[in-house]
Amino acid sequence: MRANIYTTNLKNGNLGLLLSIICCKLRFNTSLGSVHPTDWDCINAHITGKKTKPTAKASAVIALYDKIRTEIRKYEIGVESGFIEQCTTESIKKIVNDCKGRKTTTYRTQLKTLFVQWCEYGSKRRNTSISTINQRSVVLSVLEELNLPLDKLSTLKGLERLESFLVNKHYSNSTVRLYMSITKTMLTYGARNGICDGDFLKYKCELKQPTVKEKAVIYLTPDEVQRFKDVETAGTKKDVQRIFLFQCYTGLRVSDVLDLTWQDIRHGHIVKTMIKTGEMINNRLPNDAMQLLDEIRATETLHNFGNTIFRSYALNCIERNIRLIAETAQINEPIKITTYRDGKRQQTTLPKWQLLSSHAGRKSFVVNALSIGATANQVIKYTGHSTIQAMQPYIDITDTAKDNLITALDNARNNKINEITEQIKLLQDELKRLSTI
């Protein structure tokens, strides 16, 4: 371990002191303040081993210098003897700050430490997906922008302040509710593990969001699925097209499709443990899905056998290419979207292709299955939805479609009756004309 003090000339005539520490091949620099040149002579004499009577200012710097050297040397011995696993710059910084009497961590360090531990816990215990962790990272960047200390963030007032901050940035109410839920879950983990505490559990987000009936369920009809399939693609688009079509045919989540291997396909069935729920499924594959797999077997090289069937891409890449293919397929049905923002209800109309996501394939399978007469329980057993409540939006859609069908039949019947009535009237008029001749 080496510790050297370097001086810099300041405008007021004093000398700035910079302590440079090298421990376990790591360098760490820290300021020891500024002193008068005469004080520096006393400090330099002490460092070089000369005996001198130091001034009060020099004595304080010498005492701090000796304390830091002693504690760093103890730490280095601990590393060399194996009691300490690894020497890190953060550990050296903590020792120096402790010697100076400063707080050892800052707000950002505390928050990032909590975030990393929470994500690691989720990955190991709850099998959290990469896309979920990326979503959480966006929330972390927002929290760092707010720059509120962790002890204040983990209070009722702290979360209320975060909510106001998000609203003022013109996020939609649904996004604000999502970010607040993620933050509250992270703080709950921190409270359970002694990282933070406070009355944040009292917080409840009361921002209005679209009701189930106001939310548009984005899915493709069988005709739109066929048009999506008919688009000529190559490269990444071809891979994404296959992924999305396989979702439409099987109702699998995109995470399960990307994780699918040839060993999961057995005698025309998918036998697989679902990533999100951990449930085992054993589903017979539809003919369209089997044809798609046969096409992949025929075109892909043999080295893919035993690995995943579909090439893996980042979620944003998949969704971007889904929209591009759907735009080419002219899937342009206007969809009305309802959002709440800045305390106001807003409605916008967009073409369907702009609203497609990686989950739309799964929704398409569910809605189309219900439309042809499958029961909700049958679909749940096939797709692995957790509850009947999760199916309710799709059931509402198919109920509306059935009502529209009956209405169309009634209108057709009424139109036919009117047409026959008109024809009878014309025949009666013709008979009257003929009888007068």
CSV table of C-alpha atoms in Angstrom, one decimal:
chain,number,residue,atom,x,y,z
A,1,MET,CA,0.0,0.0,0.0
A,2,ARG,CA,1.3,3.5,-0.9
A,3,ALA,CA,-0.1,6.9,0.1
A,4,ASN,CA,1.4,10.1,-1.3
A,5,ILE,CA,0.3,13.7,-0.9
A,6,TYR,CA,0.5,16.0,-3.9
A,7,THR,CA,0.1,19.8,-3.7
A,8,THR,CA,-1.5,22.3,-6.1
A,9,ASN,CA,-1.1,26.0,-6.0
A,10,LEU,CA,-4.4,27.9,-5.2
A,11,LYS,CA,-5.2,31.5,-6.1
A,12,ASN,CA,-5.3,32.6,-2.5
A,13,GLY,CA,-1.7,31.5,-1.9
A,14,ASN,CA,-2.6,28.3,-0.1
A,15,LEU,CA,-1.7,24.8,-1.3
A,16,GLY,CA,-4.4,22.2,-2.1
A,17,LEU,CA,-3.6,18.7,-0.8
A,18,LEU,CA,-4.5,15.6,-2.8
A,19,LEU,CA,-4.0,12.2,-1.2
A,20,SER,CA,-3.3,9.4,-3.7
A,21,ILE,CA,-3.7,5.9,-2.4
A,22,ILE,CA,-2.6,2.7,-4.2
A,23,CYS,CA,-4.0,-0.4,-2.6
A,24,CYS,CA,-4.1,-3.9,-4.3
A,25,LYS,CA,-3.1,-2.2,-7.6
A,26,LEU,CA,-6.2,0.1,-7.3
A,27,ARG,CA,-5.7,3.9,-7.2
A,28,PHE,CA,-7.9,6.2,-5.3
A,29,ASN,CA,-7.6,10.0,-4.9
A,30,THR,CA,-9.1,12.2,-2.2
A,31,SER,CA,-8.8,15.8,-1.1
A,32,LEU,CA,-7.3,16.7,2.3
A,33,GLY,CA,-8.3,20.3,2.0
A,34,SER,CA,-6.0,23.3,1.7
A,35,VAL,CA,-3.2,24.6,4.0
A,36,HIS,CA,-0.7,27.5,4.2
A,37,PRO,CA,2.8,26.8,2.8
A,38,THR,CA,4.2,26.8,6.3
A,39,ASP,CA,1.7,24.1,7.4
A,40,TRP,CA,2.7,22.1,4.4
A,41,ASP,CA,6.3,22.2,5.5
A,42,CYS,CA,5.3,20.6,8.8
A,43,ILE,CA,3.2,17.9,7.0
A,44,ASN,CA,6.0,17.1,4.6
A,45,ALA,CA,8.5,16.8,7.4
A,46,HIS,CA,6.2,14.3,9.1
A,47,ILE,CA,5.8,12.2,6.0
A,48,THR,CA,9.6,12.1,5.3
A,49,GLY,CA,10.3,11.2,9.0
A,50,LYS,CA,11.7,14.4,10.2
A,51,LYS,CA,10.9,15.7,13.6
A,52,THR,CA,9.2,19.1,13.8
A,53,LYS,CA,6.6,20.8,15.9
A,54,PRO,CA,3.5,21.0,13.7
A,55,THR,CA,0.9,23.8,13.7
A,56,ALA,CA,-2.7,23.2,14.7
A,57,LYS,CA,-3.8,22.9,11.0
A,58,ALA,CA,-0.9,20.7,10.1
A,59,SER,CA,-1.6,18.4,13.1
A,60,ALA,CA,-5.2,17.9,12.0
A,61,VAL,CA,-4.1,16.9,8.4
A,62,ILE,CA,-1.3,14.7,9.8
A,63,ALA,CA,-3.8,12.9,12.1
A,64,LEU,CA,-6.2,12.3,9.2
A,65,TYR,CA,-3.4,11.1,6.9
A,66,ASP,CA,-2.1,8.6,9.6
A,67,LYS,CA,-5.6,7.3,10.3
A,68,ILE,CA,-6.4,6.7,6.6
A,69,ARG,CA,-3.0,5.0,6.0
A,70,THR,CA,-3.6,2.7,9.1
A,71,GLU,CA,-7.2,1.7,8.1
A,72,ILE,CA,-6.3,1.1,4.4
A,73,ARG,CA,-3.3,-1.1,5.5
A,74,LYS,CA,-5.7,-3.1,7.7
A,75,TYR,CA,-8.0,-3.5,4.8
A,76,GLU,CA,-5.1,-4.6,2.5
A,77,ILE,CA,-4.0,-7.2,5.1
A,78,GLY,CA,-7.5,-8.5,5.2
A,79,VAL,CA,-7.5,-8.9,1.4
A,80,GLU,CA,-4.1,-10.6,1.4
A,81,SER,CA,-5.1,-13.1,4.1
A,82,GLY,CA,-8.3,-14.0,2.3
A,83,PHE,CA,-10.7,-12.6,5.0
A,84,ILE,CA,-11.9,-10.0,2.4
A,85,GLU,CA,-12.9,-11.5,-0.9
A,86,GLN,CA,-12.0,-8.7,-3.3
A,87,CYS,CA,-10.5,-5.2,-3.1
A,88,THR,CA,-12.8,-2.6,-4.7
A,89,THR,CA,-12.6,1.2,-5.2
A,90,GLU,CA,-16.0,1.5,-3.4
A,91,SER,CA,-14.6,-0.2,-0.3
A,92,ILE,CA,-11.5,2.1,-0.3
A,93,LYS,CA,-13.9,5.1,-0.7
A,94,LYS,CA,-16.0,3.9,2.2
A,95,ILE,CA,-12.9,3.6,4.5
A,96,VAL,CA,-11.7,7.1,3.5
A,97,ASN,CA,-15.2,8.7,4.1
A,98,ASP,CA,-15.5,6.9,7.5
A,99,CYS,CA,-12.1,8.4,8.5
A,100,LYS,CA,-13.3,11.8,7.4
A,101,GLY,CA,-16.6,11.4,9.3
A,102,ARG,CA,-18.7,11.6,6.1
A,103,LYS,CA,-21.7,9.5,5.2
A,104,THR,CA,-20.5,6.5,3.3
A,105,THR,CA,-23.2,6.4,0.6
A,106,THR,CA,-25.0,8.9,-1.5
A,107,TYR,CA,-28.6,8.9,-2.7
A,108,ARG,CA,-27.8,7.5,-6.1
A,109,THR,CA,-25.6,4.7,-4.6
A,110,GLN,CA,-28.4,3.7,-2.2
A,111,LEU,CA,-31.1,3.7,-4.9
A,112,LYS,CA,-29.0,1.8,-7.4
A,113,THR,CA,-28.0,-0.7,-4.7
A,114,LEU,CA,-31.6,-1.3,-3.8
A,115,PHE,CA,-32.6,-1.6,-7.5
A,116,VAL,CA,-29.8,-4.1,-8.3
A,117,GLN,CA,-30.6,-6.3,-5.3
A,118,TRP,CA,-34.4,-6.2,-6.1
A,119,CYS,CA,-33.8,-7.2,-9.7
A,120,GLU,CA,-31.4,-10.0,-8.6
A,121,TYR,CA,-34.0,-11.2,-6.2
A,122,GLY,CA,-36.6,-11.2,-9.0
A,123,SER,CA,-34.3,-13.0,-11.4
A,124,LYS,CA,-33.4,-15.8,-9.0
A,125,ARG,CA,-36.7,-16.2,-7.1
A,126,ARG,CA,-39.4,-15.1,-9.5
A,127,ASN,CA,-37.8,-15.7,-12.8
A,128,THR,CA,-38.2,-12.1,-13.9
A,129,SER,CA,-37.8,-11.6,-17.6
A,130,ILE,CA,-35.3,-9.3,-19.3
A,131,SER,CA,-38.0,-7.1,-20.7
A,132,THR,CA,-39.5,-6.5,-17.2
A,133,ILE,CA,-36.0,-5.5,-15.9
A,134,ASN,CA,-35.6,-3.1,-18.8
A,135,GLN,CA,-39.0,-1.6,-17.9
A,136,ARG,CA,-37.9,-1.2,-14.3
A,137,SER,CA,-34.7,0.5,-15.5
A,138,VAL,CA,-36.8,3.2,-17.1
A,139,VAL,CA,-38.4,3.8,-13.7
A,140,LEU,CA,-35.0,4.0,-12.1
A,141,SER,CA,-33.9,6.7,-14.5
A,142,VAL,CA,-37.0,8.7,-13.6
A,143,LEU,CA,-36.3,8.4,-9.9
A,144,GLU,CA,-32.8,9.6,-10.4
A,145,GLU,CA,-34.1,12.6,-12.4
A,146,LEU,CA,-36.4,13.4,-9.4
A,147,ASN,CA,-33.3,13.2,-7.2
A,148,LEU,CA,-35.2,12.6,-4.0
A,149,PRO,CA,-33.2,11.0,-1.1
A,150,LEU,CA,-34.2,7.4,-0.4
A,151,ASP,CA,-35.3,8.1,3.1
A,152,LYS,CA,-37.7,10.8,1.8
A,153,LEU,CA,-38.8,8.8,-1.2
A,154,SER,CA,-39.9,5.9,1.1
A,155,THR,CA,-42.6,8.0,2.7
A,156,LEU,CA,-46.2,8.9,1.9
A,157,LYS,CA,-45.2,12.4,1.0
A,158,GLY,CA,-42.3,11.2,-1.1
A,159,LEU,CA,-44.5,9.0,-3.3
A,160,GLU,CA,-47.0,11.8,-3.6
A,161,ARG,CA,-44.3,14.0,-4.8
A,162,LEU,CA,-43.2,11.4,-7.3
A,163,GLU,CA,-46.7,11.1,-8.6
A,164,SER,CA,-46.9,14.9,-9.1
A,165,PHE,CA,-43.5,14.9,-10.8
A,166,LEU,CA,-44.7,12.2,-13.3
A,167,VAL,CA,-48.0,14.0,-14.0
A,168,ASN,CA,-46.2,17.3,-14.6
A,169,LYS,CA,-44.1,15.5,-17.2
A,170,HIS,CA,-47.4,14.7,-19.0
A,171,TYR,CA,-47.3,11.0,-18.7
A,172,SER,CA,-50.6,9.2,-19.2
A,173,ASN,CA,-52.4,8.2,-16.0
A,174,SER,CA,-51.9,4.5,-16.9
A,175,THR,CA,-48.1,5.0,-17.2
A,176,VAL,CA,-48.0,7.0,-13.9
A,177,ARG,CA,-49.9,4.2,-12.1
A,178,LEU,CA,-47.5,1.6,-13.6
A,179,TYR,CA,-44.4,3.5,-12.5
A,180,MET,CA,-45.8,4.1,-9.0
A,181,SER,CA,-46.6,0.4,-8.6
A,182,ILE,CA,-43.1,-0.6,-9.6
A,183,THR,CA,-41.6,2.0,-7.2
A,184,LYS,CA,-43.8,0.9,-4.3
A,185,THR,CA,-42.9,-2.8,-5.0
A,186,MET,CA,-39.2,-1.9,-4.9
A,187,LEU,CA,-39.5,0.0,-1.7
A,188,THR,CA,-41.5,-2.9,-0.1
A,189,TYR,CA,-38.6,-5.2,-0.9
A,190,GLY,CA,-36.2,-2.6,0.6
A,191,ALA,CA,-38.2,-2.3,3.8
A,192,ARG,CA,-38.3,-6.1,4.2
A,193,ASN,CA,-34.5,-6.3,3.9
A,194,GLY,CA,-33.7,-3.3,6.1
A,195,ILE,CA,-32.5,-1.0,3.3
A,196,CYS,CA,-35.2,1.6,3.8
A,197,ASP,CA,-38.3,2.3,5.9
A,198,GLY,CA,-41.2,4.7,6.0
A,199,ASP,CA,-44.9,5.1,5.7
A,200,PHE,CA,-45.0,4.6,1.9
A,201,LEU,CA,-47.4,1.7,2.3
A,202,LYS,CA,-50.1,4.2,3.0
A,203,TYR,CA,-49.8,5.6,-0.5
A,204,LYS,CA,-52.6,4.7,-3.0
A,205,CYS,CA,-52.7,6.0,-6.5
A,206,GLU,CA,-56.2,7.4,-7.3
A,207,LEU,CA,-55.5,8.7,-10.8
A,208,LYS,CA,-58.3,7.6,-13.2
A,209,GLN,CA,-57.5,5.2,-15.9
A,210,PRO,CA,-59.6,3.7,-18.8
A,211,THR,CA,-62.1,1.1,-17.7
A,212,VAL,CA,-62.1,-2.4,-19.1
A,213,LYS,CA,-64.8,-1.4,-21.6
A,214,GLU,CA,-62.8,1.7,-22.7
A,215,LYS,CA,-59.7,-0.3,-23.3
A,216,ALA,CA,-59.3,-1.5,-26.9
A,217,VAL,CA,-58.2,-5.2,-27.2
A,218,ILE,CA,-55.9,-5.3,-30.2
A,219,TYR,CA,-56.0,-8.6,-32.1
A,220,LEU,CA,-56.1,-9.8,-35.7
A,221,THR,CA,-59.0,-11.5,-37.3
A,222,PRO,CA,-58.4,-14.7,-39.3
A,223,ASP,CA,-58.5,-12.7,-42.5
A,224,GLU,CA,-55.9,-10.3,-41.1
A,225,VAL,CA,-53.7,-13.2,-39.9
A,226,GLN,CA,-53.7,-14.6,-43.5
A,227,ARG,CA,-52.8,-11.2,-44.9
A,228,PHE,CA,-50.0,-10.9,-42.4
A,229,LYS,CA,-48.8,-14.4,-43.5
A,230,ASP,CA,-48.9,-13.5,-47.2
A,231,VAL,CA,-46.5,-10.6,-46.9
A,232,GLU,CA,-43.1,-11.5,-48.6
A,233,THR,CA,-40.3,-11.0,-46.1
A,234,ALA,CA,-36.7,-12.0,-45.6
A,235,GLY,CA,-34.0,-11.9,-42.8
A,236,THR,CA,-35.1,-10.5,-39.5
A,237,LYS,CA,-38.6,-9.7,-40.8
A,238,LYS,CA,-39.0,-13.3,-41.8
A,239,ASP,CA,-38.0,-14.5,-38.3
A,240,VAL,CA,-40.3,-12.1,-36.6
A,241,GLN,CA,-43.2,-13.0,-39.0
A,242,ARG,CA,-42.8,-16.7,-38.0
A,243,ILE,CA,-42.7,-15.8,-34.3
A,244,PHE,CA,-45.9,-13.8,-34.5
A,245,LEU,CA,-47.7,-16.3,-36.6
A,246,PHE,CA,-46.8,-19.1,-34.2
A,247,GLN,CA,-48.3,-17.0,-31.4
A,248,CYS,CA,-51.5,-16.5,-33.5
A,249,TYR,CA,-51.8,-20.3,-34.1
A,250,THR,CA,-50.9,-21.5,-30.5
A,251,GLY,CA,-51.7,-18.6,-28.1
A,252,LEU,CA,-48.2,-18.8,-26.5
A,253,ARG,CA,-46.5,-15.7,-25.0
A,254,VAL,CA,-43.6,-14.4,-26.9
A,255,SER,CA,-41.2,-15.4,-24.1
A,256,ASP,CA,-42.4,-19.0,-24.4
A,257,VAL,CA,-42.1,-19.0,-28.2
A,258,LEU,CA,-38.5,-17.7,-28.1
A,259,ASP,CA,-37.7,-20.4,-25.5
A,260,LEU,CA,-39.2,-23.2,-27.5
A,261,THR,CA,-36.9,-26.1,-28.5
A,262,TRP,CA,-37.3,-29.0,-30.8
A,263,GLN,CA,-37.4,-31.3,-27.8
A,264,ASP,CA,-40.6,-29.5,-26.7
A,265,ILE,CA,-42.4,-30.7,-29.8
A,266,ARG,CA,-43.5,-34.3,-29.3
A,267,HIS,CA,-45.8,-36.2,-31.6
A,268,GLY,CA,-47.6,-33.1,-32.8
A,269,HIS,CA,-47.9,-31.7,-29.2
A,270,ILE,CA,-46.2,-28.9,-27.3
A,271,VAL,CA,-45.0,-30.2,-23.9
A,272,LYS,CA,-43.4,-27.3,-22.1
A,273,THR,CA,-43.2,-25.4,-18.8
A,274,MET,CA,-44.4,-21.8,-19.3
A,275,ILE,CA,-41.9,-19.2,-18.2
A,276,LYS,CA,-44.3,-16.7,-16.5
A,277,THR,CA,-46.5,-19.1,-14.5
A,278,GLY,CA,-44.3,-22.2,-14.2
A,279,GLU,CA,-47.3,-24.4,-15.4
A,280,MET,CA,-46.8,-27.4,-17.6
A,281,ILE,CA,-48.8,-27.4,-20.9
A,282,ASN,CA,-49.4,-30.3,-23.2
A,283,ASN,CA,-51.3,-28.9,-26.2
A,284,ARG,CA,-51.9,-30.4,-29.6
A,285,LEU,CA,-50.6,-28.2,-32.4
A,286,PRO,CA,-52.9,-26.9,-35.0
A,287,ASN,CA,-52.2,-27.7,-38.6
A,288,ASP,CA,-51.0,-24.2,-39.4
A,289,ALA,CA,-48.5,-24.4,-36.6
A,290,MET,CA,-47.2,-27.8,-37.8
A,291,GLN,CA,-46.8,-26.4,-41.3
A,292,LEU,CA,-44.8,-23.5,-40.0
A,293,LEU,CA,-42.5,-25.8,-38.0
A,294,ASP,CA,-42.1,-28.0,-41.1
A,295,GLU,CA,-41.1,-24.9,-43.1
A,296,ILE,CA,-38.5,-24.0,-40.5
A,297,ARG,CA,-37.1,-27.5,-40.5
A,298,ALA,CA,-36.8,-27.4,-44.3
A,299,THR,CA,-35.1,-24.0,-44.5
A,300,GLU,CA,-32.9,-23.9,-41.3
A,301,THR,CA,-29.6,-25.7,-41.1
A,302,LEU,CA,-29.3,-28.8,-38.9
A,303,HIS,CA,-27.1,-27.1,-36.3
A,304,ASN,CA,-30.2,-25.5,-34.9
A,305,PHE,CA,-31.5,-28.9,-33.9
A,306,GLY,CA,-31.5,-29.1,-30.1
A,307,ASN,CA,-31.4,-25.4,-29.7
A,308,THR,CA,-34.3,-22.9,-29.8
A,309,ILE,CA,-36.6,-23.2,-32.8
A,310,PHE,CA,-37.0,-19.4,-33.4
A,311,ARG,CA,-34.1,-16.9,-33.5
A,312,SER,CA,-34.2,-14.6,-30.5
A,313,TYR,CA,-34.4,-10.8,-30.8
A,314,ALA,CA,-35.0,-7.9,-28.4
A,315,LEU,CA,-38.6,-7.2,-27.7
A,316,ASN,CA,-38.5,-3.7,-29.2
A,317,CYS,CA,-37.0,-5.2,-32.4
A,318,ILE,CA,-39.8,-7.8,-32.6
A,319,GLU,CA,-42.6,-5.3,-32.1
A,320,ARG,CA,-41.1,-2.8,-34.6
A,321,ASN,CA,-41.0,-5.5,-37.3
A,322,ILE,CA,-44.5,-6.8,-36.5
A,323,ARG,CA,-45.8,-3.3,-37.1
A,324,LEU,CA,-43.8,-2.9,-40.4
A,325,ILE,CA,-45.2,-6.2,-41.7
A,326,ALA,CA,-48.7,-5.3,-40.6
A,327,GLU,CA,-48.4,-2.0,-42.4
A,328,THR,CA,-47.4,-3.7,-45.6
A,329,ALA,CA,-50.3,-6.1,-45.2
A,330,GLN,CA,-52.6,-3.0,-45.0
A,331,ILE,CA,-54.1,-3.9,-41.6
A,332,ASN,CA,-55.5,-0.4,-41.3
A,333,GLU,CA,-58.8,-0.9,-39.4
A,334,PRO,CA,-59.2,2.4,-37.3
A,335,ILE,CA,-59.0,1.8,-33.6
A,336,LYS,CA,-60.2,4.3,-31.0
A,337,ILE,CA,-57.9,4.6,-28.0
A,338,THR,CA,-59.0,6.2,-24.7
A,339,THR,CA,-56.4,7.7,-22.3
A,340,TYR,CA,-56.5,10.0,-19.3
A,341,ARG,CA,-53.8,12.6,-19.2
A,342,ASP,CA,-53.5,15.9,-17.2
A,343,GLY,CA,-56.9,15.2,-15.6
A,344,LYS,CA,-58.6,15.0,-19.0
A,345,ARG,CA,-60.1,12.1,-21.0
A,346,GLN,CA,-58.5,12.0,-24.4
A,347,GLN,CA,-59.5,9.9,-27.5
A,348,THR,CA,-57.4,9.2,-30.5
A,349,THR,CA,-58.0,7.0,-33.6
A,350,LEU,CA,-55.0,5.1,-35.0
A,351,PRO,CA,-54.7,2.3,-37.7
A,352,LYS,CA,-54.5,-1.1,-36.1
A,353,TRP,CA,-51.0,-1.8,-37.3
A,354,GLN,CA,-49.6,1.0,-35.2
A,355,LEU,CA,-51.0,-0.5,-32.1
A,356,LEU,CA,-49.8,-4.1,-32.5
A,357,SER,CA,-47.5,-5.5,-29.9
A,358,SER,CA,-45.8,-8.9,-29.3
A,359,HIS,CA,-48.8,-9.9,-27.2
A,360,ALA,CA,-51.3,-9.3,-30.0
A,361,GLY,CA,-50.7,-12.8,-31.4
A,362,ARG,CA,-51.8,-14.4,-28.2
A,363,LYS,CA,-54.8,-12.1,-28.0
A,364,SER,CA,-55.7,-13.0,-31.6
A,365,PHE,CA,-55.7,-16.7,-30.8
A,366,VAL,CA,-57.9,-16.2,-27.8
A,367,VAL,CA,-60.5,-14.0,-29.5
A,368,ASN,CA,-60.7,-16.1,-32.7
A,369,ALA,CA,-61.1,-19.3,-30.6
A,370,LEU,CA,-63.9,-17.8,-28.6
A,371,SER,CA,-65.5,-16.5,-31.8
A,372,ILE,CA,-65.9,-20.0,-33.3
A,373,GLY,CA,-67.6,-21.3,-30.2
A,374,ALA,CA,-64.8,-22.4,-27.8
A,375,THR,CA,-65.7,-22.0,-24.2
A,376,ALA,CA,-63.6,-19.8,-21.9
A,377,ASN,CA,-62.6,-22.8,-19.8
A,378,GLN,CA,-61.3,-24.6,-22.9
A,379,VAL,CA,-59.2,-21.6,-24.0
A,380,ILE,CA,-57.8,-21.2,-20.4
A,381,LYS,CA,-56.7,-24.8,-20.3
A,382,TYR,CA,-54.9,-24.3,-23.7
A,383,THR,CA,-53.3,-20.9,-23.2
A,384,GLY,CA,-52.6,-21.2,-19.4
A,385,HIS,CA,-54.4,-18.0,-18.4
A,386,SER,CA,-54.5,-17.8,-14.6
A,387,THR,CA,-58.1,-16.9,-14.0
A,388,ILE,CA,-61.4,-16.4,-15.8
A,389,GLN,CA,-61.2,-12.7,-15.0
A,390,ALA,CA,-58.1,-12.5,-17.3
A,391,MET,CA,-60.4,-13.8,-20.2
A,392,GLN,CA,-63.2,-11.3,-19.6
A,393,PRO,CA,-62.1,-8.6,-22.1
A,394,TYR,CA,-61.9,-11.2,-24.8
A,395,ILE,CA,-65.3,-12.7,-23.9
A,396,ASP,CA,-66.8,-9.2,-24.0
A,397,ILE,CA,-65.4,-8.8,-27.6
A,398,THR,CA,-66.9,-12.1,-28.8
A,399,ASP,CA,-70.2,-11.4,-27.1
A,400,THR,CA,-70.3,-8.1,-29.1
A,401,ALA,CA,-69.4,-9.9,-32.3
A,402,LYS,CA,-72.2,-12.4,-31.7
A,403,ASP,CA,-74.7,-9.5,-31.1
A,404,ASN,CA,-73.5,-7.9,-34.3
A,405,LEU,CA,-74.0,-11.1,-36.1
A,406,ILE,CA,-77.6,-11.5,-34.9
A,407,THR,CA,-78.2,-7.8,-35.8
A,408,ALA,CA,-76.9,-8.4,-39.3
A,409,LEU,CA,-79.1,-11.5,-39.7
A,410,ASP,CA,-82.1,-9.6,-38.5
A,411,ASN,CA,-81.3,-6.8,-40.9
A,412,ALA,CA,-80.9,-9.2,-43.7
A,413,ARG,CA,-84.2,-10.9,-42.9
A,414,ASN,CA,-86.0,-7.6,-42.7
A,415,ASN,CA,-84.4,-6.5,-46.0
A,416,LYS,CA,-85.6,-9.8,-47.6
A,417,ILE,CA,-89.1,-9.4,-46.3
A,418,ASN,CA,-89.2,-5.8,-47.6
A,419,GLU,CA,-87.9,-7.0,-51.0
A,420,ILE,CA,-90.6,-9.7,-51.2
A,421,THR,CA,-93.3,-7.2,-50.2
A,422,GLU,CA,-92.2,-4.9,-52.9
A,423,GLN,CA,-92.3,-7.7,-55.5
A,424,ILE,CA,-95.8,-8.8,-54.3
A,425,LYS,CA,-97.0,-5.2,-54.7
A,426,LEU,CA,-95.5,-5.0,-58.2
A,427,LEU,CA,-97.3,-8.3,-59.1
A,428,GLN,CA,-100.6,-7.0,-57.8
A,429,ASP,CA,-100.3,-3.8,-59.8
A,430,GLU,CA,-99.5,-5.9,-62.9
A,431,LEU,CA,-102.6,-8.1,-62.3
A,432,LYS,CA,-104.8,-5.0,-62.0
A,433,ARG,CA,-103.4,-3.6,-65.2
A,434,LEU,CA,-104.0,-6.9,-67.1
A,435,SER,CA,-107.6,-7.2,-65.8
A,436,THR,CA,-108.5,-3.9,-67.3
A,437,ILE,CA,-107.5,-4.9,-70.8
